[in-house]
Amino acid sequence: MQRLLHNDKFINILIPVLATILGMIAGAIIMLLGGYDPVKGYEALWNGVFGSPRAIGETIRAMSPLILAGLAVGFAFKTGLFNIGVEGQLLVGWLASVWVGYALNLPSIIHIPLAIIAAAIAGAIWGLVPGLLKAYFKVHEVIVTIMMNYIALYVTADLIKRFLYAGNEKSFKVQESASLASEFLASITSNSRLHYGIIVAIIAAIIMWYLLERTTKGFELRAVGLNQHASAYSGMSVKKNIILSMVISGAFGGLAGAMEGLGTFQNMTVLSSFTGTGFDGIAVALLGANNAFGIIVAAALFGGLNTAAPQMSFNANVPPELIDIVIALIIFFVASSYIIRVLLTRLRKEGK
């Protein structure tokens, strides 16, 4: 055990695990204080995530946009930027995928990739604007991306009503040739909404890992994020790398929208408020330590918590809002990872 505590990679994995456990324990204490049975609550939570093929299918379905939203945030973090505009990038990507999925008549082998690429391009363009402003005018990306979330919310609603409106506050449905839905996946998961988007999300995670960890351009992006002055001195283009980072991050966010438009819903609703998925991506990236594969695991946890919340309410009479409290506590403990790291360092010293 002492050898493991001296391994920095093991520590980096252990901290989010401990944060999750502490969050669950704190959630149990809150349930007790509120007069609820935490054992029944967490049993219902477990059943809501793993209790049936449908529950497993819904958990995996919920993972797809969360993975991509987490990758969008995590990629920006890795390159020294804070992309808090994933929600807006998700919305424009969602609309672009639905538009292409509805308007074009193409064979599936072309239609699906084209709709997915359209979503990535839309998200990339939405990330380009704060990237340009950051690179050339030193405008903080947090402010710009927050504002662009609201622009995306109202622009997408207006475009749907003008060009894609099918009534009942929804756009037209995408054609079957552009759909990620699968009768096979639905049949083996008791008619869940599981679709092939999970494959897209995993491929995107591999791409992020390979780009950042195995390519020269990835090294440049990370170097600029760590120290812009040193990077510029060594001949790297700081401005170009800032812009490229936000564009790639935005593309991941746009892909998250495609998972909803081509997979879960097959259309787009005229939204009056945010979906929350883009903001959940911040928590997913934080819990996954901005690592592509850690983000997949974190998305599984958050996807399970979100889809199982109704199960806790129906089976254990625990308000679904408690799930939000548990998630918030997990984020709190991850954010307090410095304290956990100090405790682990003390254990390391005591073991010498």
Coordinates of C-alpha atoms in Angstrom, one line a residue:
M1 CA 0.0 0.0 0.0
Q2 CA 2.8 2.4 0.9
R3 CA 4.4 1.8 -2.5
L4 CA 1.1 2.7 -4.2
L5 CA 0.9 5.9 -2.1
H6 CA 4.3 6.9 -3.6
N7 CA 2.9 6.5 -7.1
D8 CA 1.6 9.8 -8.4
K9 CA -0.6 8.2 -11.0
F10 CA -2.3 6.0 -8.4
I11 CA -2.8 9.2 -6.2
N12 CA -4.5 11.0 -9.2
I13 CA -6.9 8.0 -9.6
L14 CA -7.5 7.6 -5.8
I15 CA -8.5 11.2 -5.2
P16 CA -11.7 11.3 -7.4
V17 CA -12.6 7.8 -6.0
L18 CA -12.3 9.0 -2.4
A19 CA -14.2 12.2 -3.4
T20 CA -17.0 10.0 -4.7
I21 CA -17.1 7.9 -1.6
L22 CA -17.0 10.9 0.7
G23 CA -19.8 12.5 -1.3
M24 CA -22.0 9.4 -1.0
I25 CA -21.3 9.2 2.8
A26 CA -22.2 12.9 3.2
G27 CA -25.3 12.2 1.1
A28 CA -26.3 9.4 3.4
I29 CA -25.9 11.7 6.5
I30 CA -28.2 14.2 4.8
M31 CA -30.7 11.5 4.1
L32 CA -30.7 10.5 7.8
L33 CA -31.1 14.1 8.9
G34 CA -34.0 14.4 6.6
G35 CA -35.7 11.3 7.9
Y36 CA -35.0 9.1 5.0
D37 CA -33.4 5.6 4.9
P38 CA -30.0 5.9 3.2
V39 CA -29.8 2.1 2.8
K40 CA -33.1 2.0 0.9
G41 CA -32.1 5.1 -1.0
Y42 CA -28.8 3.8 -2.3
E43 CA -30.4 0.4 -2.9
A44 CA -32.9 2.1 -5.1
L45 CA -30.1 4.1 -6.7
W46 CA -28.2 0.9 -7.5
N47 CA -31.3 -0.7 -9.0
G48 CA -31.9 2.4 -11.0
V49 CA -28.5 2.1 -12.6
F50 CA -27.9 -1.7 -12.8
G51 CA -31.2 -3.3 -11.7
S52 CA -32.5 -4.1 -15.2
P53 CA -31.4 -4.2 -18.8
R54 CA -33.4 -1.0 -19.4
A55 CA -31.7 0.7 -16.5
I56 CA -28.3 -0.2 -17.9
G57 CA -29.3 0.9 -21.4
E58 CA -30.5 4.3 -20.1
T59 CA -27.4 4.8 -18.1
I60 CA -25.2 4.2 -21.1
R61 CA -27.4 6.4 -23.2
A62 CA -27.0 9.2 -20.7
M63 CA -23.2 8.7 -20.8
S64 CA -22.8 9.7 -24.5
P65 CA -23.5 13.5 -24.3
L66 CA -21.9 13.6 -20.8
I67 CA -18.6 12.1 -22.1
L68 CA -18.5 14.6 -25.0
A69 CA -19.4 17.5 -22.8
G70 CA -16.7 16.4 -20.4
L71 CA -14.2 16.1 -23.2
A72 CA -15.0 19.6 -24.3
V73 CA -14.3 21.0 -20.9
G74 CA -11.4 18.7 -20.2
F75 CA -9.6 19.5 -23.5
A76 CA -9.8 23.2 -22.8
F77 CA -8.6 22.7 -19.2
K78 CA -5.6 20.7 -20.5
T79 CA -4.6 23.6 -22.7
G80 CA -5.0 26.2 -20.0
L81 CA -8.5 27.5 -20.9
F82 CA -11.9 27.3 -19.2
N83 CA -14.6 26.6 -21.7
I84 CA -17.8 27.2 -19.7
G85 CA -19.7 27.6 -23.0
V86 CA -20.2 23.9 -23.7
E87 CA -23.9 24.2 -23.2
G88 CA -24.2 26.7 -26.1
Q89 CA -21.9 24.6 -28.3
L90 CA -24.1 21.6 -27.5
L91 CA -27.2 23.5 -28.6
V92 CA -25.9 24.7 -31.9
G93 CA -24.5 21.2 -32.6
W94 CA -27.8 19.7 -31.7
L95 CA -29.6 22.1 -34.2
A96 CA -27.1 21.5 -36.9
S97 CA -27.3 17.7 -36.7
V98 CA -31.1 17.8 -36.7
W99 CA -31.2 20.2 -39.7
V100 CA -28.9 18.0 -41.8
G101 CA -30.7 14.9 -40.5
Y102 CA -34.0 16.3 -41.6
A103 CA -33.3 18.3 -44.7
L104 CA -31.1 15.9 -46.8
N105 CA -31.9 12.6 -48.5
L106 CA -28.8 10.4 -48.4
P107 CA -27.9 6.8 -47.7
S108 CA -27.2 6.2 -44.0
I109 CA -23.5 5.5 -44.6
I110 CA -23.2 9.2 -45.7
H111 CA -26.1 10.8 -43.9
I112 CA -25.1 9.9 -40.3
P113 CA -21.4 11.0 -40.6
L114 CA -22.4 14.2 -42.4
A115 CA -24.9 15.1 -39.6
I116 CA -22.3 14.3 -36.9
I117 CA -19.7 16.4 -38.8
A118 CA -22.2 19.3 -39.1
A119 CA -22.7 19.2 -35.3
A120 CA -18.9 19.3 -34.7
I121 CA -18.4 22.2 -37.2
A122 CA -21.3 24.2 -35.6
G123 CA -19.7 23.7 -32.1
A124 CA -16.3 24.5 -33.5
I125 CA -17.6 27.8 -34.9
W126 CA -19.2 28.6 -31.5
G127 CA -15.8 27.9 -29.9
L128 CA -13.9 29.9 -32.5
V129 CA -15.4 33.3 -31.4
P130 CA -14.1 33.2 -27.8
G131 CA -10.9 31.7 -29.1
L132 CA -10.3 34.7 -31.4
L133 CA -11.3 37.2 -28.7
K134 CA -8.9 35.5 -26.2
A135 CA -6.0 35.3 -28.6
Y136 CA -6.1 38.7 -30.2
F137 CA -7.9 41.0 -27.6
K138 CA -7.2 39.2 -24.3
V139 CA -10.9 38.9 -23.6
H140 CA -11.4 36.3 -20.9
E141 CA -13.0 33.1 -22.4
V142 CA -15.2 32.5 -19.4
I143 CA -17.1 35.8 -19.9
V144 CA -17.5 35.3 -23.7
T145 CA -18.5 31.6 -23.5
I146 CA -21.2 32.3 -20.8
M147 CA -22.7 35.1 -23.0
M148 CA -22.6 32.8 -26.0
N149 CA -24.6 30.2 -24.1
Y150 CA -27.6 32.6 -24.1
I151 CA -27.1 33.6 -27.7
A152 CA -27.2 29.9 -28.6
L153 CA -30.3 29.2 -26.5
Y154 CA -32.4 32.0 -28.2
V155 CA -30.9 31.7 -31.7
T156 CA -31.6 27.9 -31.9
A157 CA -35.2 28.5 -30.6
D158 CA -35.8 31.2 -33.2
L159 CA -34.3 29.1 -36.1
I160 CA -36.5 26.1 -35.2
K161 CA -39.6 28.2 -35.2
R162 CA -38.7 29.8 -38.5
F163 CA -37.5 26.9 -40.5
L164 CA -38.0 23.5 -38.8
Y165 CA -41.1 23.9 -36.7
A166 CA -43.3 20.8 -36.6
G167 CA -45.7 22.1 -33.8
N168 CA -45.8 21.3 -30.1
E169 CA -42.6 23.2 -29.5
K170 CA -40.5 20.7 -31.5
S171 CA -38.6 20.6 -34.7
F172 CA -39.2 18.0 -37.5
K173 CA -37.8 14.6 -36.8
V174 CA -34.6 13.5 -38.5
Q175 CA -34.9 10.9 -41.2
E176 CA -34.2 7.3 -40.4
S177 CA -31.0 7.4 -42.6
A178 CA -29.6 10.0 -40.1
S179 CA -30.7 8.3 -36.9
L180 CA -28.3 6.8 -34.4
A181 CA -31.2 4.8 -32.8
S182 CA -31.0 1.0 -32.9
E183 CA -33.7 -1.6 -32.8
F184 CA -31.1 -4.1 -31.8
L185 CA -29.8 -2.1 -28.8
A186 CA -33.4 -1.3 -27.8
S187 CA -34.4 -5.0 -27.9
I188 CA -31.5 -6.2 -25.7
T189 CA -32.1 -3.4 -23.2
S190 CA -35.9 -3.8 -22.8
N191 CA -36.8 -0.9 -25.1
S192 CA -34.4 1.7 -23.6
R193 CA -33.3 4.6 -25.7
L194 CA -29.8 3.3 -26.0
H195 CA -28.3 4.3 -29.4
Y196 CA -25.0 4.1 -31.2
G197 CA -23.8 7.4 -29.9
I198 CA -21.8 5.8 -27.2
I199 CA -19.4 4.5 -29.9
V200 CA -19.0 8.1 -31.2
A201 CA -18.3 9.3 -27.6
I202 CA -15.7 6.6 -27.0
I203 CA -14.0 7.3 -30.3
A204 CA -13.9 11.0 -29.5
A205 CA -12.2 10.2 -26.1
I206 CA -9.6 8.1 -27.9
I207 CA -9.0 11.0 -30.3
M208 CA -8.6 13.5 -27.5
W209 CA -6.1 11.2 -25.7
Y210 CA -4.1 10.5 -28.8
L211 CA -4.0 14.2 -29.9
L212 CA -2.9 15.5 -26.5
E213 CA -0.5 12.7 -25.4
R214 CA 0.9 11.3 -28.7
T215 CA 1.2 14.2 -31.1
T216 CA 3.5 17.2 -31.5
K217 CA 0.5 19.5 -31.9
G218 CA -0.9 18.1 -28.6
F219 CA 2.4 18.9 -26.9
E220 CA 2.2 22.4 -28.2
L221 CA -1.3 22.9 -27.0
R222 CA -0.5 21.7 -23.5
A223 CA 2.7 23.8 -23.5
V224 CA 0.9 27.0 -24.3
G225 CA -1.6 26.2 -21.6
L226 CA 1.2 25.7 -19.0
N227 CA 3.3 28.8 -19.9
Q228 CA 2.5 31.1 -22.8
H229 CA 5.7 33.2 -22.5
A230 CA 8.0 30.1 -22.6
S231 CA 6.0 28.7 -25.5
A232 CA 6.3 31.9 -27.5
Y233 CA 10.1 32.1 -26.7
S234 CA 10.5 28.6 -28.0
G235 CA 8.8 29.5 -31.3
M236 CA 5.3 28.3 -30.8
S237 CA 2.4 30.4 -32.0
V238 CA 0.4 31.2 -28.8
K239 CA -2.5 32.8 -30.6
K240 CA -3.0 30.0 -33.1
N241 CA -2.9 27.4 -30.4
I242 CA -5.4 29.2 -28.2
I243 CA -7.8 29.5 -31.2
L244 CA -7.2 25.8 -32.1
S245 CA -7.8 24.7 -28.6
M246 CA -11.2 26.5 -28.4
V247 CA -12.2 25.2 -31.8
I248 CA -11.5 21.6 -30.9
S249 CA -13.2 22.0 -27.5
G250 CA -16.2 23.5 -29.2
A251 CA -16.3 20.6 -31.7
F252 CA -16.6 18.1 -28.8
G253 CA -19.4 20.2 -27.4
G254 CA -21.2 20.2 -30.7
L255 CA -20.9 16.4 -30.9
A256 CA -22.6 16.2 -27.5
G257 CA -25.6 17.9 -29.1
A258 CA -25.6 15.4 -32.0
M259 CA -26.0 12.6 -29.5
E260 CA -29.3 14.2 -28.4
G261 CA -30.5 15.2 -31.9
L262 CA -29.6 12.0 -33.7
G263 CA -29.9 9.6 -30.8
T264 CA -32.0 10.2 -27.8
F265 CA -34.7 12.6 -29.2
Q266 CA -34.5 12.5 -33.0
N267 CA -35.5 16.1 -33.0
M268 CA -34.9 19.4 -31.1
T269 CA -37.2 21.1 -28.7
V270 CA -37.7 24.8 -28.6
L271 CA -35.9 25.3 -25.3
S272 CA -36.7 28.1 -22.8
S273 CA -33.9 27.0 -20.5
F274 CA -30.6 25.2 -20.7
T275 CA -30.4 21.4 -20.8
G276 CA -27.7 21.3 -18.0
T277 CA -25.6 18.7 -19.9
G278 CA -23.0 21.2 -20.8
F279 CA -22.6 22.4 -17.2
D280 CA -22.6 18.8 -16.0
G281 CA -19.6 18.4 -18.3
I282 CA -17.6 20.6 -16.0
A283 CA -18.3 18.3 -13.1
V284 CA -17.5 15.2 -15.3
A285 CA -14.2 16.7 -16.4
L286 CA -13.3 17.7 -12.9
L287 CA -14.1 14.2 -11.5
G288 CA -12.3 12.6 -14.4
A289 CA -9.2 14.7 -13.7
N290 CA -9.4 16.0 -17.3
N291 CA -8.2 12.7 -18.6
A292 CA -10.0 11.2 -21.6
F293 CA -10.6 7.8 -20.0
G294 CA -11.2 9.2 -16.6
I295 CA -14.0 11.3 -18.1
I296 CA -15.7 8.1 -19.5
V297 CA -15.8 6.7 -15.9
A298 CA -17.0 10.0 -14.5
A299 CA -19.7 10.2 -17.1
A300 CA -20.9 6.7 -16.2
L301 CA -21.2 7.8 -12.6
F302 CA -23.1 11.0 -13.4
G303 CA -25.2 9.3 -16.1
G304 CA -26.2 6.7 -13.5
L305 CA -27.0 9.2 -10.8
N306 CA -29.2 11.3 -13.2
T307 CA -31.1 8.4 -14.7
A308 CA -31.6 6.7 -11.3
A309 CA -33.0 9.7 -9.5
P310 CA -36.6 8.9 -10.2
Q311 CA -36.1 5.3 -9.0
M312 CA -35.0 6.7 -5.6
S313 CA -38.1 8.8 -5.4
F314 CA -40.5 6.0 -6.4
N315 CA -39.0 3.1 -4.5
A316 CA -37.5 4.7 -1.4
N317 CA -39.5 8.0 -1.2
V318 CA -36.2 9.9 -1.4
P319 CA -36.6 13.3 -3.2
P320 CA -34.7 13.3 -6.5
E321 CA -33.2 16.6 -5.5
L322 CA -31.0 14.6 -3.1
I323 CA -29.2 13.2 -6.1
D324 CA -28.3 16.8 -7.0
I325 CA -27.0 17.3 -3.5
V326 CA -24.9 14.1 -3.7
I327 CA -23.5 15.3 -7.1
A328 CA -22.7 18.7 -5.6
L329 CA -21.0 17.0 -2.6
I330 CA -18.9 14.9 -4.9
I331 CA -17.8 18.0 -6.8
F332 CA -17.1 19.7 -3.5
F333 CA -14.8 17.0 -2.4
V334 CA -13.1 16.8 -5.8
A335 CA -12.6 20.6 -5.6
S336 CA -11.1 20.0 -2.1
S337 CA -8.7 17.5 -3.5
Y338 CA -5.8 19.5 -2.1
I339 CA -7.0 18.5 1.4
I340 CA -7.2 14.8 0.4
R341 CA -3.8 15.1 -1.2
V342 CA -2.3 16.5 2.0
L343 CA -3.8 13.7 4.0
L344 CA -2.4 11.1 1.6
T345 CA 1.0 12.8 1.7
R346 CA 1.0 12.5 5.5
L347 CA 0.2 8.8 5.3
R348 CA 3.1 8.5 2.8
K349 CA 5.5 10.2 5.3
E350 CA 4.3 8.1 8.2
G351 CA 4.9 5.0 6.2
K352 CA 8.6 5.8 5.7

